[in-house]
Short mmCIF file of C-alpha atoms and ligand atoms in Angstrom, two decimals:
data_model
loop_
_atom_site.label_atom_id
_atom_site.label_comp_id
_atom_site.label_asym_id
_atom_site.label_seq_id
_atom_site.Cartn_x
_atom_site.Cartn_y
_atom_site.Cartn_z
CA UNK A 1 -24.97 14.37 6.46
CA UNK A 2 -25.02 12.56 3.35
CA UNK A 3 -22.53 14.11 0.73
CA UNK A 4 -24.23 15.15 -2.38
CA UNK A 5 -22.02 13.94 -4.93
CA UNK A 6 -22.29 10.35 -4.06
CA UNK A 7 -21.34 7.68 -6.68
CA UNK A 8 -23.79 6.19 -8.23
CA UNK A 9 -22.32 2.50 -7.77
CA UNK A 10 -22.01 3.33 -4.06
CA UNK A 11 -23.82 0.19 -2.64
CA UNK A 12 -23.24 -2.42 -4.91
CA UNK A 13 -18.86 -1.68 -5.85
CA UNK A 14 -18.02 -2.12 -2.03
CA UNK A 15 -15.14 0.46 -2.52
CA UNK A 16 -16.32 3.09 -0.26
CA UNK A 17 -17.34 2.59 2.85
CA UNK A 18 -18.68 6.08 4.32
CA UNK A 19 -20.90 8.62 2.72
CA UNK A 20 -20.74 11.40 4.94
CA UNK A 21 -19.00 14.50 4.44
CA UNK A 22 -15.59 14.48 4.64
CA UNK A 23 -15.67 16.62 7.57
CA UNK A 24 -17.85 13.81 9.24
CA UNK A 25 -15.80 10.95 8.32
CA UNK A 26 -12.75 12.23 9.66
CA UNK A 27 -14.27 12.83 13.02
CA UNK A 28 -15.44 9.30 13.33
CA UNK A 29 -12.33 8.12 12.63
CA UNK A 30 -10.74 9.95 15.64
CA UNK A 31 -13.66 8.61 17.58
CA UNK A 32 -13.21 5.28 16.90
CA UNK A 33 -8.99 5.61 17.39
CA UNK A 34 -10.15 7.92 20.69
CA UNK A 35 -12.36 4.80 21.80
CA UNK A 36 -9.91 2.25 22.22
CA UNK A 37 -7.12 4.30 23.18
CA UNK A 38 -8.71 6.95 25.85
CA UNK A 39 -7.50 5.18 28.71
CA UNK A 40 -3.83 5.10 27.46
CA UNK A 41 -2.71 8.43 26.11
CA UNK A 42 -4.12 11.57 24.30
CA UNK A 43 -5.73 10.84 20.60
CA UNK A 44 -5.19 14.37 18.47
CA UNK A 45 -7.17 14.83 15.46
CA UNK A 46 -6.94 12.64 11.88
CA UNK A 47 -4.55 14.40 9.15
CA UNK A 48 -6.85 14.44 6.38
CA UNK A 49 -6.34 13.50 2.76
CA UNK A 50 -7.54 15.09 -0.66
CA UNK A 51 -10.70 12.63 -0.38
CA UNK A 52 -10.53 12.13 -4.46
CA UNK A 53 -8.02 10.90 -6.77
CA UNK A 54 -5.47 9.61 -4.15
CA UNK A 55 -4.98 6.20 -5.36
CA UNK A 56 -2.07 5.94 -7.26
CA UNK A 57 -2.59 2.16 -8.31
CA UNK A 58 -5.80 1.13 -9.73
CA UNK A 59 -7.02 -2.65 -11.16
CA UNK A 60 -9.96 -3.30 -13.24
CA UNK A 61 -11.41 -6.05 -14.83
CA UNK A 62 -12.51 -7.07 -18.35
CA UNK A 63 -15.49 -8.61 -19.96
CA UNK A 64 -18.70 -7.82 -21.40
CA UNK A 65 -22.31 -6.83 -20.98
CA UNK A 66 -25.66 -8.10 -21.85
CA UNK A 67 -25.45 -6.82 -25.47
CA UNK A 68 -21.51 -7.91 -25.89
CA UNK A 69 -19.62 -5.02 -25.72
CA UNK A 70 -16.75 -4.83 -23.38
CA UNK A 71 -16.48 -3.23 -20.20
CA UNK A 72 -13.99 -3.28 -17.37
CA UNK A 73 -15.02 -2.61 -14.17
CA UNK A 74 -15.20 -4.87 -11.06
CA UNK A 75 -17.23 -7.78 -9.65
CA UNK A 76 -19.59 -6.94 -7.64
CA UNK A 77 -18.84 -7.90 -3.72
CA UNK A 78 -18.92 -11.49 -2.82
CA UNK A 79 -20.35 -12.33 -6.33
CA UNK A 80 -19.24 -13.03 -9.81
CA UNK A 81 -21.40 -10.42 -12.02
CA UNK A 82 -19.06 -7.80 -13.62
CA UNK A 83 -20.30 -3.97 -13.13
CA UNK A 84 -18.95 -1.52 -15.09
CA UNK A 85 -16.81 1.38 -13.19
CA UNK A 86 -16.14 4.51 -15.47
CA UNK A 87 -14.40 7.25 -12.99
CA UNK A 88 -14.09 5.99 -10.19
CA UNK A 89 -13.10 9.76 -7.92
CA UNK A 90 -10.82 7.76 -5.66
CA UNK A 91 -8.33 7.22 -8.67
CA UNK A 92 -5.95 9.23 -10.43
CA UNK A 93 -7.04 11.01 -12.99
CA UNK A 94 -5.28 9.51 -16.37
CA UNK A 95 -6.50 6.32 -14.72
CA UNK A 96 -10.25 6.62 -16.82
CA UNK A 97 -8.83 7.57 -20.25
CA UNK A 98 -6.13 5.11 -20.40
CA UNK A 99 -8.72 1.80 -19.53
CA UNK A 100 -11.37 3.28 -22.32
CA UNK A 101 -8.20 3.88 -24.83
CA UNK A 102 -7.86 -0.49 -23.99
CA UNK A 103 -11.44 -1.32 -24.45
CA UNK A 104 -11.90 0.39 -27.76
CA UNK A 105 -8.16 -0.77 -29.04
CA UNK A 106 -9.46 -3.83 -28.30
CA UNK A 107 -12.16 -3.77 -30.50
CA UNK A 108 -9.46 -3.02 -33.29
CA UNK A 109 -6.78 -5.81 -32.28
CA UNK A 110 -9.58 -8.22 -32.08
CA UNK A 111 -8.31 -8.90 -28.86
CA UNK A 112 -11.17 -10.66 -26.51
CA UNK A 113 -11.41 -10.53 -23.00
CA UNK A 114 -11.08 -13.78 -21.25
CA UNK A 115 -13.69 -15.81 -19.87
CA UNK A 116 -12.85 -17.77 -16.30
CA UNK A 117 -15.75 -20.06 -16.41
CA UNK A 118 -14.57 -21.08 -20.57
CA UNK A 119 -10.67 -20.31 -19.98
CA UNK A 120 -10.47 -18.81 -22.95
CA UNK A 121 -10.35 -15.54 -24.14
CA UNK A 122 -7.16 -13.09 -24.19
CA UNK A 123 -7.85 -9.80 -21.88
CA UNK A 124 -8.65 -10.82 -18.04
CA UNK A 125 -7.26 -7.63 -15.88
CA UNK A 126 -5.58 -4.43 -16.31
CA UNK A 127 -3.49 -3.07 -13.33
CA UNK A 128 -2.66 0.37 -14.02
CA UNK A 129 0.35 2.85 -11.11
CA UNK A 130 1.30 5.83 -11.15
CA UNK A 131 4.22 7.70 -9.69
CA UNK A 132 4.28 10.24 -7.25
CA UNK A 133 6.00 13.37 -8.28
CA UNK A 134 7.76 11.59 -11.54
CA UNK A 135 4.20 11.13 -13.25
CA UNK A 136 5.71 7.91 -14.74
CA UNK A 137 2.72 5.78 -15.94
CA UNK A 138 2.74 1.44 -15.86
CA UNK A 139 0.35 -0.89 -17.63
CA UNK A 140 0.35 -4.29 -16.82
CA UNK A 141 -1.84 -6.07 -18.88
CA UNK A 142 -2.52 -9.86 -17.62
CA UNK A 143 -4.08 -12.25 -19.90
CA UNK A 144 -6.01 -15.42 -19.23
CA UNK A 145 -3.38 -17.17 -21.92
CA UNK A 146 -0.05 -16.56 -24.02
CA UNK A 147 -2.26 -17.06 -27.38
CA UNK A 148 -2.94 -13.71 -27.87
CA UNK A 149 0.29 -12.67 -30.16
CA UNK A 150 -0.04 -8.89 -31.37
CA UNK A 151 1.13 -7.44 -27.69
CA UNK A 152 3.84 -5.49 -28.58
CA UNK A 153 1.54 -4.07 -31.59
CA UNK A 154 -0.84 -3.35 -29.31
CA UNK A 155 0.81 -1.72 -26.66
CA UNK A 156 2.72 0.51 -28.98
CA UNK A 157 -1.08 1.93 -30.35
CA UNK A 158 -2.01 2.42 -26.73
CA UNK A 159 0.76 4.40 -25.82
CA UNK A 160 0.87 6.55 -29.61
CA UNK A 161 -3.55 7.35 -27.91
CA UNK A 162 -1.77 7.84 -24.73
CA UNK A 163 1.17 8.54 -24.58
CA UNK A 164 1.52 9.82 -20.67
CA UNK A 165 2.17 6.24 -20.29
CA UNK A 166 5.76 5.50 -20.06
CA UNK A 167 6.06 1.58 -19.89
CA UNK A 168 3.65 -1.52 -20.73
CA UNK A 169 4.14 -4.93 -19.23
CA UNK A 170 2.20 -8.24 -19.28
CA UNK A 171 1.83 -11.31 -17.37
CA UNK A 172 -0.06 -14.20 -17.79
CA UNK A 173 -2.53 -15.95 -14.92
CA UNK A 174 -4.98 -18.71 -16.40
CA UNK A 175 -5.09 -19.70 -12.87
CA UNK A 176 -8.45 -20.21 -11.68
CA UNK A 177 -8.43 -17.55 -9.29
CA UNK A 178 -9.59 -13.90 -8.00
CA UNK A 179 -6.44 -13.15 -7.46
CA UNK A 180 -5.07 -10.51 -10.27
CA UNK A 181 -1.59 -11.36 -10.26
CA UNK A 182 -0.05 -14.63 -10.34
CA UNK A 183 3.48 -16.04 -9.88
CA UNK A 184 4.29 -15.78 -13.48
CA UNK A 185 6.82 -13.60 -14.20
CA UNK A 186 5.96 -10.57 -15.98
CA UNK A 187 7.41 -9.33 -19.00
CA UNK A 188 8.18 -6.30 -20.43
CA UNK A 189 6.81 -4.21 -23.78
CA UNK A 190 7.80 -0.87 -24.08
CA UNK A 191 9.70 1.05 -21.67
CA UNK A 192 11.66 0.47 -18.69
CA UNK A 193 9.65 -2.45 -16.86
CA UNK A 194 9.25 -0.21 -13.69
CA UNK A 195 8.12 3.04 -12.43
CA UNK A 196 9.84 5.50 -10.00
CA UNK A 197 8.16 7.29 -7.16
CA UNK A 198 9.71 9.90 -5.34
CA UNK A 199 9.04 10.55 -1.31
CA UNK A 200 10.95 13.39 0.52
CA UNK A 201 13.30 13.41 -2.19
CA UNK A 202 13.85 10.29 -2.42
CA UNK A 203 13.45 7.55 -5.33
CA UNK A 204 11.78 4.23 -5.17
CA UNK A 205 11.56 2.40 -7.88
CA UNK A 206 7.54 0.53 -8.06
CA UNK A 207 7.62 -2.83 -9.97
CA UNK A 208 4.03 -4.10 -11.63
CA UNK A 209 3.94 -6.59 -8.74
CA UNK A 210 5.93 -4.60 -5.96
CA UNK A 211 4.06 -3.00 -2.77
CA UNK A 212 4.00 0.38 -2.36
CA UNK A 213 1.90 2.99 -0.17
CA UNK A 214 -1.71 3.70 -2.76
CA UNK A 215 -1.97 7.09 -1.14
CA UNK A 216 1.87 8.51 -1.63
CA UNK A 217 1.30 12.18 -0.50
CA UNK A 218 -0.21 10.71 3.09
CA UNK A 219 2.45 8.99 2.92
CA UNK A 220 4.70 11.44 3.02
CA UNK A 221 2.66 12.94 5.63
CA UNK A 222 2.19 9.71 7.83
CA UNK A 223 6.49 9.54 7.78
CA UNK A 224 6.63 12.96 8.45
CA UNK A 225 4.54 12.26 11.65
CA UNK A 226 7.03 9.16 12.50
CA UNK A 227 10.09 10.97 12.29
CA UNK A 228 9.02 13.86 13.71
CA UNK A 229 7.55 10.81 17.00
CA UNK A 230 11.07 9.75 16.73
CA UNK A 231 13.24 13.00 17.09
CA UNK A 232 15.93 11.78 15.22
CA UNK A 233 19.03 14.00 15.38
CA UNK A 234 22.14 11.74 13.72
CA UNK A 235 23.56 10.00 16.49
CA UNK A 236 20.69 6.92 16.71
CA UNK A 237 21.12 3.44 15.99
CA UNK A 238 17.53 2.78 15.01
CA UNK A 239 15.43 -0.79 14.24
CA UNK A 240 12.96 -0.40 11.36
CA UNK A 241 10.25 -3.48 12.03
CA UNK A 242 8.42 -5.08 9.48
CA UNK A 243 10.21 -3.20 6.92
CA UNK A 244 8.69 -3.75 3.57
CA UNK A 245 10.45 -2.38 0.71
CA UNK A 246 12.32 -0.33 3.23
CA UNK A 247 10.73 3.04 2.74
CA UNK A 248 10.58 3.95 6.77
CA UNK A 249 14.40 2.74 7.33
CA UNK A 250 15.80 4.85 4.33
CA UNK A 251 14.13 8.13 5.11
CA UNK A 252 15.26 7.58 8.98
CA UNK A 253 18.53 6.88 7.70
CA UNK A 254 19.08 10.80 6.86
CA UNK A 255 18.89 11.37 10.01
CA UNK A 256 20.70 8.42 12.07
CA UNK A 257 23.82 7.01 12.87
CA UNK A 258 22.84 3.53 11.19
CA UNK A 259 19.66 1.64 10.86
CA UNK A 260 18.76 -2.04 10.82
CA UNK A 261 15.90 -3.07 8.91
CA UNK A 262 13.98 -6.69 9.49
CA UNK A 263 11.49 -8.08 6.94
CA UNK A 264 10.02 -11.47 6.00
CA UNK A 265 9.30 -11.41 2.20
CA UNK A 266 11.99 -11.39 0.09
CA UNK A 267 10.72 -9.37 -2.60
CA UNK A 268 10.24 -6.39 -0.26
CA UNK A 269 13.83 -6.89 0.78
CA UNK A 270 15.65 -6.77 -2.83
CA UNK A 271 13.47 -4.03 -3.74
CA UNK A 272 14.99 -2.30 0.05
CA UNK A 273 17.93 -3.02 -0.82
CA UNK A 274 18.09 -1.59 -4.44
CA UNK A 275 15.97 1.59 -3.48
CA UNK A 276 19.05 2.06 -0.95
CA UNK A 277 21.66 1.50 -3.73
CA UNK A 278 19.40 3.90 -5.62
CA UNK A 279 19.69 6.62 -3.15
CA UNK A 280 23.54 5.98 -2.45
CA UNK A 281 22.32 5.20 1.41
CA UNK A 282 24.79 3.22 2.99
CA UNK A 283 24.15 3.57 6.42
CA UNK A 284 20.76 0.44 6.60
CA UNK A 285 21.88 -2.71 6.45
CA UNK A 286 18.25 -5.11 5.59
CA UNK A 287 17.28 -8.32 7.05
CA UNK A 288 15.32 -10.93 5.32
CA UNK A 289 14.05 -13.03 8.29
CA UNK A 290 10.85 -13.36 10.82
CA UNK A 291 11.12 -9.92 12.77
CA UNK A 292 10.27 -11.85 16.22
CA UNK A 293 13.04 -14.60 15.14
CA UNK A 294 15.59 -11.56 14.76
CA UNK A 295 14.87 -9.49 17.40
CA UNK A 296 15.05 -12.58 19.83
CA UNK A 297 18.41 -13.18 18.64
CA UNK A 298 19.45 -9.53 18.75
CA UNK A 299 18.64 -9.80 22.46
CA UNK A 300 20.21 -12.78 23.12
CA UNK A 301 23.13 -10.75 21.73
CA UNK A 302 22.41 -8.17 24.25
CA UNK A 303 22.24 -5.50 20.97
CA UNK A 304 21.06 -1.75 22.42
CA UNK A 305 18.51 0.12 19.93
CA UNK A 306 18.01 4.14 20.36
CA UNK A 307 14.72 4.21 18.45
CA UNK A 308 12.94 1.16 17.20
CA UNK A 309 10.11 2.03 14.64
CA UNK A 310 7.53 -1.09 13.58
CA UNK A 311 4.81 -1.16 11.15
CA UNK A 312 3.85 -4.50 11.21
CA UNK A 313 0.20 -6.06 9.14
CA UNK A 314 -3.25 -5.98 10.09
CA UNK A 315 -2.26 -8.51 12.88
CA UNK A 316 -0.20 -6.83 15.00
CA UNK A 317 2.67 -7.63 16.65
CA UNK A 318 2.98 -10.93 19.15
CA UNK A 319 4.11 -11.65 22.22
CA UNK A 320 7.74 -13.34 20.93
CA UNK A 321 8.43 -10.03 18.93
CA UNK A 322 7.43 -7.30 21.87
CA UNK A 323 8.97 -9.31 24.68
CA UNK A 324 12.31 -8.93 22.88
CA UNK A 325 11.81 -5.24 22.19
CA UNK A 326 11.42 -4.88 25.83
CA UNK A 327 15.16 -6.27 26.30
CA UNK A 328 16.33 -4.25 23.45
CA UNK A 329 15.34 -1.74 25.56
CA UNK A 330 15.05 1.49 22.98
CA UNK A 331 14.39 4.95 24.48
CA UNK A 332 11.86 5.38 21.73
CA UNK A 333 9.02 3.36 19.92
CA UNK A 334 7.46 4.66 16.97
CA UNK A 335 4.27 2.05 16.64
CA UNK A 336 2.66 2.83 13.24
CA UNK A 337 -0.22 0.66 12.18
CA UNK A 338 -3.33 0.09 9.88
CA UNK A 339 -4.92 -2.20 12.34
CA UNK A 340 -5.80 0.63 15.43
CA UNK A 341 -7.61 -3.10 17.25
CA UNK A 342 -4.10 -4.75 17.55
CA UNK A 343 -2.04 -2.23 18.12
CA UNK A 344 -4.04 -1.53 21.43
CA UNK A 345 -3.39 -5.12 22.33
CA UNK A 346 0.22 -4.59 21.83
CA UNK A 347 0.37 -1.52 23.60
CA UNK A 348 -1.06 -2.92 26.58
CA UNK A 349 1.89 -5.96 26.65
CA UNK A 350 4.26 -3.34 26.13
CA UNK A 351 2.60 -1.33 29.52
CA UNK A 352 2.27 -4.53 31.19
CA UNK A 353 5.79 -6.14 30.64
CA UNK A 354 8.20 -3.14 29.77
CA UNK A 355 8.22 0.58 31.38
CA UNK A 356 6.91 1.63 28.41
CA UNK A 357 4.80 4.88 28.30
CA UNK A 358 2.31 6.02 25.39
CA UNK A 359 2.62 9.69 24.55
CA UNK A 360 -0.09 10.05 22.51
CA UNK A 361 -1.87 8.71 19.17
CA UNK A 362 -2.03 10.44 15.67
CA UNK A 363 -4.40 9.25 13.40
CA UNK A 364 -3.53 9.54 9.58
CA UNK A 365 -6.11 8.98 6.70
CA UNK A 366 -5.01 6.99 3.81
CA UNK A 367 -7.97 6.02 2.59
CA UNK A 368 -10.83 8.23 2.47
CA UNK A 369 -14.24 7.25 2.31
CA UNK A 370 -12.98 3.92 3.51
CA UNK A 371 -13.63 2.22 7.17
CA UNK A 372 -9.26 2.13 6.93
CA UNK A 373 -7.39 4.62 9.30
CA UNK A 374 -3.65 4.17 9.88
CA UNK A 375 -2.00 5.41 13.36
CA UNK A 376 1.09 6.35 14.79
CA UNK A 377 1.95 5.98 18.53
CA UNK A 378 4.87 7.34 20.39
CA UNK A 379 5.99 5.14 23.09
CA UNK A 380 9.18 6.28 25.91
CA UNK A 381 10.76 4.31 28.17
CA UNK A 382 9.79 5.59 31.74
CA UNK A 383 11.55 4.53 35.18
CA UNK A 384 11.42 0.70 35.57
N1 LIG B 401 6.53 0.11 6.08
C1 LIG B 401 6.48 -0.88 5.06
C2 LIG B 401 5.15 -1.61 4.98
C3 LIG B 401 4.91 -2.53 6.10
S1 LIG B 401 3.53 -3.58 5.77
C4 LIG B 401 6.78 -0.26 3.71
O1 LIG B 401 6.79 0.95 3.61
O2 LIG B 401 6.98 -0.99 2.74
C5 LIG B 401 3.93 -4.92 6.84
C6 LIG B 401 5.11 -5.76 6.40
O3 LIG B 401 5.33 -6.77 7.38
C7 LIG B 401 4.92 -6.52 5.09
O4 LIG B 401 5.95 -6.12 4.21
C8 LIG B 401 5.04 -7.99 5.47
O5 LIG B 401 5.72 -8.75 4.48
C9 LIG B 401 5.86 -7.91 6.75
N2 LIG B 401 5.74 -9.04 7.68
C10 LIG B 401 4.62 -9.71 8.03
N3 LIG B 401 4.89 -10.62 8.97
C11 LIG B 401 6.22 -10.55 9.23
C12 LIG B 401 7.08 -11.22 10.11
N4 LIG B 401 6.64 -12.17 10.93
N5 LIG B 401 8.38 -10.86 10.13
C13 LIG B 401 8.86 -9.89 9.32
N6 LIG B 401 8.07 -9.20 8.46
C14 LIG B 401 6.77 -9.53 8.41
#
């Protein structure tokens, strides 16, 4: 059934994929998880979200319409025409004000948006994130060039209009580019430079540019579901895969011996290892390096792993990475992915070449009204 409500830019913003009732979509995503995965292990039934306001991060764009006043919105899909996005339901809710509050200080500040095909202008994007359970709010304006010079002015007038927000930053890209960010570095206005989140107690502090989860309360829930997989009860030496900014190895480490965490980007590990520092967690040591590079090594050094989580991209794992697990040999895998496609593949190397025995499949949605579903497998070691 179509929902009622729909938005009226559903077709052309690209943003949502599904129209049906909630109810609806959730049971095709368990159909399409039960699909590839019936002849493995039990699928249960996908967690649900709140279906509105559950992204926490939100970017728009800025520029103008036919009769030159300026809008921020998005491009439409796959072209380069600008459509204007007032409330968008998926995003939080201080998201709307604080993006009209820019457009009409703007008009005050004489500040122009920029234009890519001209390169010039000031304005290009506005990345607004929120924290979960702090409420902190973080702008990061990004202009097209550093000519615009009244930023500080500026950003002090948005945040007297709005003053939820608790810190303003700004970066510059004149890159010719889709891409919203750039390597630049970013620099602070007002405030701190950073936002903290908080996720089963724990703090994490969210840069402008650093990754973290859109949807934090399925977050919390998706973890939940992990540790619960996992069965931690203090005595585990656990391996945290594809770690990112180390979210997964610092809530298992309340409940662990120790835990090693492997990740590639180096970002992600600096922000690990501060969030650890933050939460006076001593017991992860991080890893910046290829996790199929570092596990082969940790076989080669005949290293024993209790539980061994991994989260890895849309890609999956490969063949380098899981044939080393297998020698690592952990009583426990905890396989959470966003890509349910490759993680069958995986799982089916890990049947093939290790003892390894799927329990069954949980299906979490992070991203309602989205084609996205994230899942968490349990995996034991059965009798070689
Ligand atoms: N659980 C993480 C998110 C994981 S997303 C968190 O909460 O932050 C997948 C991660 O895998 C990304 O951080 C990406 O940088 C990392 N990655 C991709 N390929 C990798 C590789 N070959 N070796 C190690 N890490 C890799």
């Amino acid at each position: 059934m179509r929902r009622k409500d729909i938005c009226p830019l559903f077709s052309r913003c690209g943003g949502c994929d599904y129209s049906l009732s909630y109810k609806e979509e959730l049971q095709r995503k368990t159909e399409y998880v039960h699909s590839l995965f019936y002849s493995h292990c039990p699928t249960y039934e996908t967690i649900g979200s709140s279906p509105t306001r559950y992204r926490n991060k939100v970017a728009s764009t800025f520029g103008y319409d036919r009769k030159g006043n300026i809008i921020s919105g998005l491009y439409i899909k796959g072209t380069h025409h600008l459509i204007e996005k007032r409330d968008c339901q998926l995003e939080f809710e201080e998201a709307s004000g604080i993006l009209r509050a820019i457009r009409r200080l703007m008009k005050s500040y004489k500040m122009r948006c920029y234009d890519e095909d001209a390169r010039h202008g000031d304005l290009r994007h506005v990345l607004l994130r929120k924290g979960h359970r702090t409420g902190e709010i973080l702008v990061l304006l990004i202009f097209g060039s550093d000519r615009y010079e009244r930023k500080k002015e500026f950003a002090n007038s948005l945040c007297d209009m709005c003053p939820e927000i608790t810190t303003v930053c700004y970066q510059v890209n004149g890159e010719k580019t889709s891409m919203l960010l750039s390597e630049a570095p970013v620099h602070t206005l007002i405030g701190k430079g950073f936002i903290e989140s908080r996720l089963f107690g724990l703090s994490f502090r969210v840069s402008p540019t650093s990754f973290f989860q859109v949807n934090a309360d399925q977050t919390e829930v998706l973890y939940d579901m992990a540790m619960h997989m996992a069965g931690l009860h203090g005595n585990e030496k656990v391996l945290d895969a594809y770690s990112g900014t180390g979210t997964i190895a610092i809530i298992a480490s309340l409940r662990a011996k120790c835990v090693t965490a492997v990740e590639s980007n180096h970002g992600a590990v600096l922000s690990a290892i501060r969030s650890a520092k933050d939460n006076a967690i001593e017991n992860v040591s991080f890893v910046e390096d290829d996790a199929s590079l570092f596990l082969k090594a940790e076989a080669a050094r005949k290293e024993r792993y209790d539980v061994a989580f991994l989260d890895p991209p849309r890609s999956g794992s490969d063949e380098r990475f899981l044939s080393s697990l297998i020698k690592l040999s952990p009583e426990k895998i905890v396989y959470i992915s966003c890509n349910p496609e490759t993680q069958e593949r995986d799982l089916r190397y890990l049947e093939r070449f290790g003892s390894y025995v799927p329990i069954a499949i949980q299906p979490v949605d992070m991203f309602p009204r989205t084609a996205h579903v994230e899942t968490v497998l349990l995996l034991v070691k059965g009798k070689m």
